[in-house]
CSV table of C-alpha atoms in Angstrom, one decimal:
chain,number,residue,atom,x,y,z
A,1,UNK,CA,218.6,-21.6,173.2
A,2,UNK,CA,219.3,-24.7,175.2
A,3,UNK,CA,216.0,-24.2,177.0
A,4,UNK,CA,214.2,-24.0,173.7
A,5,UNK,CA,216.1,-26.8,172.0
A,6,UNK,CA,212.9,-28.3,170.7
A,7,UNK,CA,212.6,-25.4,168.3
A,8,UNK,CA,215.5,-26.9,166.4
A,9,UNK,CA,213.9,-30.3,166.1
A,10,UNK,CA,215.6,-30.9,162.8
A,11,UNK,CA,219.0,-31.2,164.5
A,12,UNK,CA,220.3,-34.6,165.4
A,13,UNK,CA,222.0,-35.3,168.7
A,14,UNK,CA,225.3,-35.6,166.9
A,15,UNK,CA,225.1,-32.0,165.4
A,16,UNK,CA,226.8,-29.1,167.0
A,17,UNK,CA,224.8,-26.6,169.0
A,18,UNK,CA,223.1,-23.7,167.1
A,19,UNK,CA,224.9,-20.4,166.9
A,20,UNK,CA,223.3,-17.0,167.6
A,21,UNK,CA,225.4,-14.2,166.2
A,22,UNK,CA,224.4,-10.7,167.1
A,23,UNK,CA,225.9,-8.1,164.7
A,24,UNK,CA,226.0,-4.3,164.9
A,25,UNK,CA,224.8,-2.3,161.9
A,26,UNK,CA,227.6,0.1,162.3
A,27,UNK,CA,230.1,-2.5,161.3
A,28,UNK,CA,228.7,-2.3,157.7
A,29,UNK,CA,227.1,1.0,157.0
A,30,UNK,CA,227.8,0.7,153.3
A,31,UNK,CA,225.2,-1.9,152.4
A,32,UNK,CA,222.1,0.2,153.3
A,33,UNK,CA,223.5,3.1,151.2
A,34,UNK,CA,223.7,1.3,147.8
A,35,UNK,CA,221.3,1.2,144.9
A,36,UNK,CA,219.7,-2.3,144.6
A,37,UNK,CA,219.2,-4.3,141.4
A,38,UNK,CA,217.2,-7.4,142.5
A,39,UNK,CA,213.4,-7.3,142.4
A,40,UNK,CA,212.5,-7.4,146.1
A,41,UNK,CA,215.3,-5.1,147.1
A,42,UNK,CA,214.6,-2.6,144.3
A,43,UNK,CA,210.9,-2.4,145.3
A,44,UNK,CA,211.9,-1.7,148.9
A,45,UNK,CA,214.5,0.8,147.9
A,46,UNK,CA,212.2,2.8,145.6
A,47,UNK,CA,208.7,2.4,147.1
A,48,UNK,CA,209.2,0.7,150.5
A,49,UNK,CA,207.7,-2.6,151.6
A,50,UNK,CA,205.7,-2.7,154.8
A,51,UNK,CA,204.3,-6.1,155.9
A,52,UNK,CA,204.5,-7.3,152.3
A,53,UNK,CA,202.5,-4.3,151.1
A,54,UNK,CA,203.6,-1.7,148.6
A,55,UNK,CA,201.8,1.7,148.3
A,56,UNK,CA,201.5,2.6,144.6
A,57,UNK,CA,198.7,5.2,144.8
A,58,UNK,CA,201.2,8.1,144.0
A,59,UNK,CA,202.7,6.3,141.0
A,60,UNK,CA,202.0,8.1,137.7
A,61,UNK,CA,199.7,6.2,135.5
A,62,UNK,CA,198.2,3.9,138.2
A,63,UNK,CA,194.5,4.3,137.7
A,64,UNK,CA,193.1,0.9,138.8
A,65,UNK,CA,192.1,0.9,142.5
A,66,UNK,CA,193.4,-2.7,142.6
A,67,UNK,CA,196.9,-1.5,141.9
A,68,UNK,CA,197.0,1.4,144.4
A,69,UNK,CA,198.3,-1.0,147.1
A,70,UNK,CA,199.8,-4.3,146.1
A,71,UNK,CA,200.9,-7.3,148.0
A,72,UNK,CA,204.3,-9.0,147.3
A,73,UNK,CA,204.4,-12.2,149.3
A,74,UNK,CA,206.3,-15.3,148.3
A,75,UNK,CA,203.6,-17.6,149.8
A,76,UNK,CA,200.8,-16.0,147.7
A,77,UNK,CA,202.5,-14.9,144.5
A,78,UNK,CA,204.1,-17.6,142.3
A,79,UNK,CA,205.8,-15.1,140.0
A,80,UNK,CA,207.3,-13.1,143.0
A,81,UNK,CA,208.4,-16.3,144.7
A,82,UNK,CA,210.3,-17.3,141.5
A,83,UNK,CA,211.8,-13.8,140.8
A,84,UNK,CA,212.2,-12.0,144.1
A,85,UNK,CA,216.0,-12.3,143.9
A,86,UNK,CA,216.2,-11.9,140.1
A,87,UNK,CA,218.2,-9.0,138.8
A,88,UNK,CA,216.3,-6.3,136.9
A,89,UNK,CA,217.5,-7.2,133.4
A,90,UNK,CA,216.4,-10.8,133.7
A,91,UNK,CA,213.2,-9.7,135.5
A,92,UNK,CA,212.2,-7.6,132.5
A,93,UNK,CA,212.7,-10.5,130.2
A,94,UNK,CA,210.5,-12.8,132.4
A,95,UNK,CA,207.7,-10.3,132.6
A,96,UNK,CA,207.8,-10.0,128.8
A,97,UNK,CA,207.6,-13.8,128.5
A,98,UNK,CA,204.4,-13.7,130.5
A,99,UNK,CA,202.9,-11.0,128.2
A,100,UNK,CA,204.1,-12.8,125.1
A,101,UNK,CA,202.4,-16.0,126.4
A,102,UNK,CA,199.1,-14.2,126.8
A,103,UNK,CA,199.4,-12.7,123.3
A,104,UNK,CA,200.1,-16.1,121.8
A,105,UNK,CA,197.1,-17.6,123.6
A,106,UNK,CA,194.7,-14.9,122.5
A,107,UNK,CA,196.2,-14.4,119.1
A,108,UNK,CA,197.1,-10.8,119.7
A,109,UNK,CA,199.6,-9.3,117.1
A,110,UNK,CA,200.7,-6.2,118.9
A,111,UNK,CA,204.4,-5.6,118.7
A,112,UNK,CA,205.8,-5.6,122.3
A,113,UNK,CA,209.5,-4.8,122.5
A,114,UNK,CA,209.9,-2.5,125.6
A,115,UNK,CA,208.6,-2.2,129.1
A,116,UNK,CA,206.5,0.8,128.0
A,117,UNK,CA,204.9,-1.4,125.3
A,118,UNK,CA,204.0,-4.0,128.0
A,119,UNK,CA,202.4,-1.2,130.1
A,120,UNK,CA,200.3,0.1,127.2
A,121,UNK,CA,199.3,-3.5,126.3
A,122,UNK,CA,198.0,-4.1,129.9
A,123,UNK,CA,196.1,-0.8,129.9
A,124,UNK,CA,194.4,-1.4,126.5
A,125,UNK,CA,193.2,-4.9,127.3
A,126,UNK,CA,191.1,-4.8,130.4
A,127,UNK,CA,190.3,-8.6,130.1
A,128,UNK,CA,194.0,-9.2,130.5
A,129,UNK,CA,193.9,-7.5,133.9
A,130,UNK,CA,190.9,-9.5,134.9
A,131,UNK,CA,192.4,-12.8,133.8
A,132,UNK,CA,196.0,-12.2,134.9
A,133,UNK,CA,195.8,-9.5,137.6
A,134,UNK,CA,198.9,-10.8,139.2
A,135,UNK,CA,200.9,-10.3,136.1
A,136,UNK,CA,199.4,-6.9,135.6
A,137,UNK,CA,200.6,-6.0,139.0
A,138,UNK,CA,204.2,-6.9,138.2
A,139,UNK,CA,204.1,-5.1,134.8
A,140,UNK,CA,203.0,-2.0,136.6
A,141,UNK,CA,205.8,-2.3,139.2
A,142,UNK,CA,208.5,-3.1,136.7
A,143,UNK,CA,207.3,-0.2,134.4
A,144,UNK,CA,207.6,2.3,137.3
A,145,UNK,CA,211.0,1.0,138.3
A,146,UNK,CA,212.1,1.4,134.7
A,147,UNK,CA,210.8,5.0,134.6
A,148,UNK,CA,212.7,5.9,137.8
A,149,UNK,CA,215.9,4.3,136.6
A,150,UNK,CA,215.8,6.4,133.5
A,151,UNK,CA,214.6,9.7,135.0
A,152,UNK,CA,217.0,9.6,137.9
A,153,UNK,CA,220.0,8.1,136.0
A,154,UNK,CA,220.3,5.3,138.6
A,155,UNK,CA,222.6,3.2,136.5
A,156,UNK,CA,225.2,6.0,136.4
A,157,UNK,CA,224.7,6.6,140.2
A,158,UNK,CA,225.0,2.9,141.0
A,159,UNK,CA,228.2,2.5,139.0
A,160,UNK,CA,229.9,5.2,141.1
A,161,UNK,CA,228.5,3.7,144.3
A,162,UNK,CA,229.9,0.3,143.5
A,163,UNK,CA,233.3,1.9,142.8
A,164,UNK,CA,233.2,3.7,146.1
A,165,UNK,CA,232.3,0.5,147.9
A,166,UNK,CA,234.7,-1.9,146.1
A,167,UNK,CA,237.6,-0.1,144.5
A,168,UNK,CA,240.6,1.7,146.0
A,169,UNK,CA,241.4,4.8,143.9
A,170,UNK,CA,241.1,8.1,145.7
A,171,UNK,CA,241.7,10.5,142.8
A,172,UNK,CA,239.3,8.7,140.5
A,173,UNK,CA,236.7,8.5,143.2
A,174,UNK,CA,236.8,12.2,143.7
A,175,UNK,CA,236.4,12.7,140.0
A,176,UNK,CA,233.4,10.3,139.8
A,177,UNK,CA,231.7,11.9,142.8
A,178,UNK,CA,231.9,15.3,141.3
A,179,UNK,CA,230.5,14.0,138.0
A,180,UNK,CA,227.4,12.7,140.0
A,181,UNK,CA,227.1,16.1,141.8
A,182,UNK,CA,227.1,17.9,138.4
A,183,UNK,CA,224.6,15.5,136.8
A,184,UNK,CA,221.3,17.3,136.2
A,185,UNK,CA,219.0,14.3,136.5
A,186,UNK,CA,220.5,12.8,139.7
A,187,UNK,CA,218.3,13.7,142.7
A,188,UNK,CA,219.7,15.5,145.7
A,189,UNK,CA,219.1,12.5,147.9
A,190,UNK,CA,221.2,10.3,145.6
A,191,UNK,CA,223.9,12.9,145.6
A,192,UNK,CA,224.0,13.0,149.4
A,193,UNK,CA,224.3,9.2,149.6
A,194,UNK,CA,227.2,9.2,147.1
A,195,UNK,CA,229.0,11.8,149.2
A,196,UNK,CA,228.3,9.8,152.3
A,197,UNK,CA,229.9,6.7,150.7
A,198,UNK,CA,232.9,8.7,149.8
A,199,UNK,CA,233.1,10.0,153.4
A,200,UNK,CA,233.1,6.5,154.8
A,201,UNK,CA,235.7,5.0,152.4
A,202,UNK,CA,238.1,7.9,152.4
A,203,UNK,CA,237.6,9.2,155.9
A,204,UNK,CA,241.3,9.4,156.7
A,205,UNK,CA,242.6,10.9,153.4
A,206,UNK,CA,239.7,12.8,151.9
A,207,UNK,CA,238.7,15.5,154.3
A,208,UNK,CA,239.5,18.4,152.0
A,209,UNK,CA,237.7,16.7,149.1
A,210,UNK,CA,234.8,16.0,151.4
A,211,UNK,CA,234.5,19.6,152.4
A,212,UNK,CA,234.4,20.6,148.7
A,213,UNK,CA,231.7,18.1,148.1
A,214,UNK,CA,229.6,19.4,151.0
A,215,UNK,CA,230.1,22.9,149.7
A,216,UNK,CA,228.8,21.8,146.3
A,217,UNK,CA,225.8,20.1,147.9
A,218,UNK,CA,225.0,23.4,149.7
A,219,UNK,CA,225.1,25.3,146.4
A,220,UNK,CA,222.8,22.7,144.9
A,221,UNK,CA,220.2,23.5,147.6
A,222,UNK,CA,220.7,20.6,150.1
A,223,UNK,CA,219.2,21.7,153.4
A,224,UNK,CA,221.3,21.6,156.6
A,225,UNK,CA,219.5,18.5,158.2
A,226,UNK,CA,220.3,16.4,155.1
A,227,UNK,CA,223.9,17.7,155.1
A,228,UNK,CA,224.4,16.9,158.8
A,229,UNK,CA,223.6,13.2,158.1
A,230,UNK,CA,227.0,12.8,156.5
A,231,UNK,CA,228.8,13.8,159.8
A,232,UNK,CA,226.2,11.8,161.7
A,233,UNK,CA,227.1,8.7,159.7
A,234,UNK,CA,230.8,9.2,160.4
A,235,UNK,CA,230.1,9.6,164.1
A,236,UNK,CA,228.0,6.5,164.1
A,237,UNK,CA,230.0,4.2,161.9
A,238,UNK,CA,233.3,5.8,161.1
A,239,UNK,CA,236.5,3.8,161.0
A,240,UNK,CA,237.1,4.2,164.8
A,241,UNK,CA,233.6,2.8,165.5
A,242,UNK,CA,233.7,-0.2,163.3
A,243,UNK,CA,235.0,-3.5,164.5
A,244,UNK,CA,235.7,-5.0,161.1
A,245,UNK,CA,238.0,-3.6,158.4
A,246,UNK,CA,235.3,-2.8,156.0
A,247,UNK,CA,237.4,-1.5,153.1
A,248,UNK,CA,240.5,-3.6,153.7
A,249,UNK,CA,242.5,-0.4,153.5
A,250,UNK,CA,244.6,-1.4,156.5
A,251,UNK,CA,245.9,-4.3,154.5
A,252,UNK,CA,247.7,-3.3,151.3
A,253,UNK,CA,248.1,-6.9,150.2
A,254,UNK,CA,244.4,-7.7,150.6
A,255,UNK,CA,243.4,-4.5,148.7
A,256,UNK,CA,245.8,-5.3,145.9
A,257,UNK,CA,244.5,-8.8,145.6
A,258,UNK,CA,240.9,-7.7,145.4
A,259,UNK,CA,241.8,-5.2,142.7
A,260,UNK,CA,243.8,-7.8,140.8
A,261,UNK,CA,241.0,-10.3,140.7
A,262,UNK,CA,238.5,-7.6,139.7
A,263,UNK,CA,240.6,-6.5,136.8
A,264,UNK,CA,241.7,-10.0,135.8
A,265,UNK,CA,238.3,-11.8,136.0
A,266,UNK,CA,236.0,-8.8,135.5
A,267,UNK,CA,232.9,-8.2,137.5
A,268,UNK,CA,229.9,-10.2,136.3
A,269,UNK,CA,227.8,-7.2,136.9
A,270,UNK,CA,229.3,-3.8,137.7
A,271,UNK,CA,226.1,-2.8,139.5
A,272,UNK,CA,226.1,-5.8,141.9
A,273,UNK,CA,229.8,-6.2,142.5
A,274,UNK,CA,229.6,-5.2,146.2
A,275,UNK,CA,229.2,-8.0,148.8
A,276,UNK,CA,228.0,-7.2,152.3
A,277,UNK,CA,230.3,-7.8,155.2
A,278,UNK,CA,227.9,-10.6,156.1
A,279,UNK,CA,229.1,-12.5,153.1
A,280,UNK,CA,232.6,-12.7,154.6
A,281,UNK,CA,231.3,-13.5,158.0
A,282,UNK,CA,229.2,-16.5,156.7
A,283,UNK,CA,232.3,-17.8,154.9
A,284,UNK,CA,234.3,-17.6,158.1
A,285,UNK,CA,231.5,-19.5,160.0
A,286,UNK,CA,231.4,-22.2,157.3
A,287,UNK,CA,235.1,-22.8,157.7
A,288,UNK,CA,234.9,-22.6,161.5
A,289,UNK,CA,237.2,-19.6,161.5
A,290,UNK,CA,235.1,-16.8,163.0
A,291,UNK,CA,237.5,-14.5,164.9
A,292,UNK,CA,236.6,-14.5,168.6
A,293,UNK,CA,238.5,-11.1,168.9
A,294,UNK,CA,235.9,-9.6,166.7
A,295,UNK,CA,232.9,-11.7,167.6
A,296,UNK,CA,233.4,-12.9,171.2
A,297,UNK,CA,231.3,-15.6,172.7
A,298,UNK,CA,229.1,-15.0,175.7
A,299,UNK,CA,230.1,-18.2,177.4
A,300,UNK,CA,231.7,-21.6,176.7
A,301,UNK,CA,230.9,-22.9,173.3
A,302,UNK,CA,231.4,-25.9,171.0
A,303,UNK,CA,234.5,-25.8,168.7
A,304,UNK,CA,232.6,-27.7,166.0
A,305,UNK,CA,231.2,-25.8,163.0
A,306,UNK,CA,227.6,-24.9,163.7
A,307,UNK,CA,224.9,-26.2,161.4
A,308,UNK,CA,222.1,-23.9,162.5
A,309,UNK,CA,223.0,-20.2,162.6
A,310,UNK,CA,220.8,-17.3,163.5
A,311,UNK,CA,222.1,-13.8,162.4
A,312,UNK,CA,220.5,-10.8,164.1
A,313,UNK,CA,221.4,-7.2,163.2
A,314,UNK,CA,221.0,-4.6,165.9
A,315,UNK,CA,220.3,-1.5,164.0
A,316,UNK,CA,218.5,-3.2,161.1
A,317,UNK,CA,219.3,-5.5,158.2
A,318,UNK,CA,218.8,-5.2,154.4
A,319,UNK,CA,217.4,-7.2,151.6
A,320,UNK,CA,220.8,-7.4,150.0
A,321,UNK,CA,221.9,-9.3,153.2
A,322,UNK,CA,218.8,-11.5,152.9
A,323,UNK,CA,219.9,-12.3,149.3
A,324,UNK,CA,223.4,-13.1,150.7
A,325,UNK,CA,221.9,-15.6,153.2
A,326,UNK,CA,219.7,-17.2,150.6
A,327,UNK,CA,222.6,-17.8,148.3
A,328,UNK,CA,224.7,-19.1,151.2
A,329,UNK,CA,222.0,-21.6,152.1
A,330,UNK,CA,221.7,-22.8,148.5
A,331,UNK,CA,225.5,-23.3,148.3
A,332,UNK,CA,225.8,-24.9,151.8
A,333,UNK,CA,223.0,-27.5,152.1
A,334,UNK,CA,224.5,-28.9,155.3
A,335,UNK,CA,224.1,-25.5,157.1
A,336,UNK,CA,220.9,-23.5,157.8
A,337,UNK,CA,221.2,-19.7,158.3
A,338,UNK,CA,218.3,-17.5,159.4
A,339,UNK,CA,218.5,-13.7,159.2
A,340,UNK,CA,216.8,-11.2,161.5
A,341,UNK,CA,217.1,-7.6,162.6
A,342,UNK,CA,215.4,-4.7,164.4
A,343,UNK,CA,214.1,-3.5,161.0
A,344,UNK,CA,214.7,-4.0,157.3
A,345,UNK,CA,216.4,-0.8,156.0
A,346,UNK,CA,216.4,0.9,152.7
A,347,UNK,CA,218.6,4.0,152.2
A,348,UNK,CA,215.9,6.4,153.2
A,349,UNK,CA,215.1,4.6,156.5
A,350,UNK,CA,218.8,4.2,157.3
A,351,UNK,CA,219.7,7.8,156.8
A,352,UNK,CA,216.4,8.9,158.4
A,353,UNK,CA,217.2,6.9,161.5
A,354,UNK,CA,220.6,8.6,161.7
A,355,UNK,CA,219.0,12.0,161.2
A,356,UNK,CA,216.4,11.5,163.9
A,357,UNK,CA,218.9,10.0,166.3
A,358,UNK,CA,216.8,6.9,167.0
A,359,UNK,CA,217.8,5.0,170.1
A,360,UNK,CA,218.2,1.8,168.0
A,361,UNK,CA,221.7,3.0,167.1
A,362,UNK,CA,222.7,3.7,170.7
A,363,UNK,CA,224.4,0.3,171.0
A,364,UNK,CA,227.7,0.0,173.0
A,365,UNK,CA,230.5,-1.0,170.8
């Protein structure tokens, strides 16, 4: 970085040297396993984003060739640039506002109240697609997301995932997991990831319960390769492999404090209560308190708080962590954080990499 100092031309001579922090995905295996509720992250989770492109050809109801593959890029799409980190509830309202604006302009009197109404409106007015193809694209995506949420009961699944990630209540967690396993609309893939989250959180005290959950998955028809991924996950990122105390279970006071604040203040959104480990790391960096025992330096370093920070995840990063960095940069205008990784995971790619034993995970710890 010293040799390429000119790349950081914004830095003044009085500023501290930039910090490159290399993180291991295994230290936070929870974040890639969770349902997402912001626009960009949801699209990647449900459809996959590759080079800003999303394949929609297999989506029911997509008839237009223009919508069989769509582009979601902040530099080309004003609506996406404004709403890529917007939660799904607000996103639906903003898409409706666009449709309402078109109706008002063209004196249409159709009653539009739901996402399904918006989808029908776009289909019945071809000129709307021609004049506002970009909005038509987002109506199609949001409509399909809404359909999947309903058909696969993702809100119920997500509430349990968030409890497994954020709360400390073993007996209640067992009850909630089995409720998911018995739910007729929840897919097998979602059931496997919920059990995987339980295995991570209650690794030391829930072995008997985990065996019962795996037996239930077998009865439901989950094939052996998908079942093995749960043990693969523990071997890759179990408690003994992680550097950080992900669930704060080793510190009773910290666990009690987090639970107290959750119950006293309430979560602003029970579906987005979880914060990636990266959130805590960035807070430590901003206070110049990053623990060298957990994140040792390669050589001598400045003791000043860095103003330019590059975070790189070996094993892949996520869009939830990208959102975390975006919020941090907005709240800390005197610092600049850039996020990178060997890939951008959704749950499918993360568990798929574990199942296939990709060498990207073979990182000394």
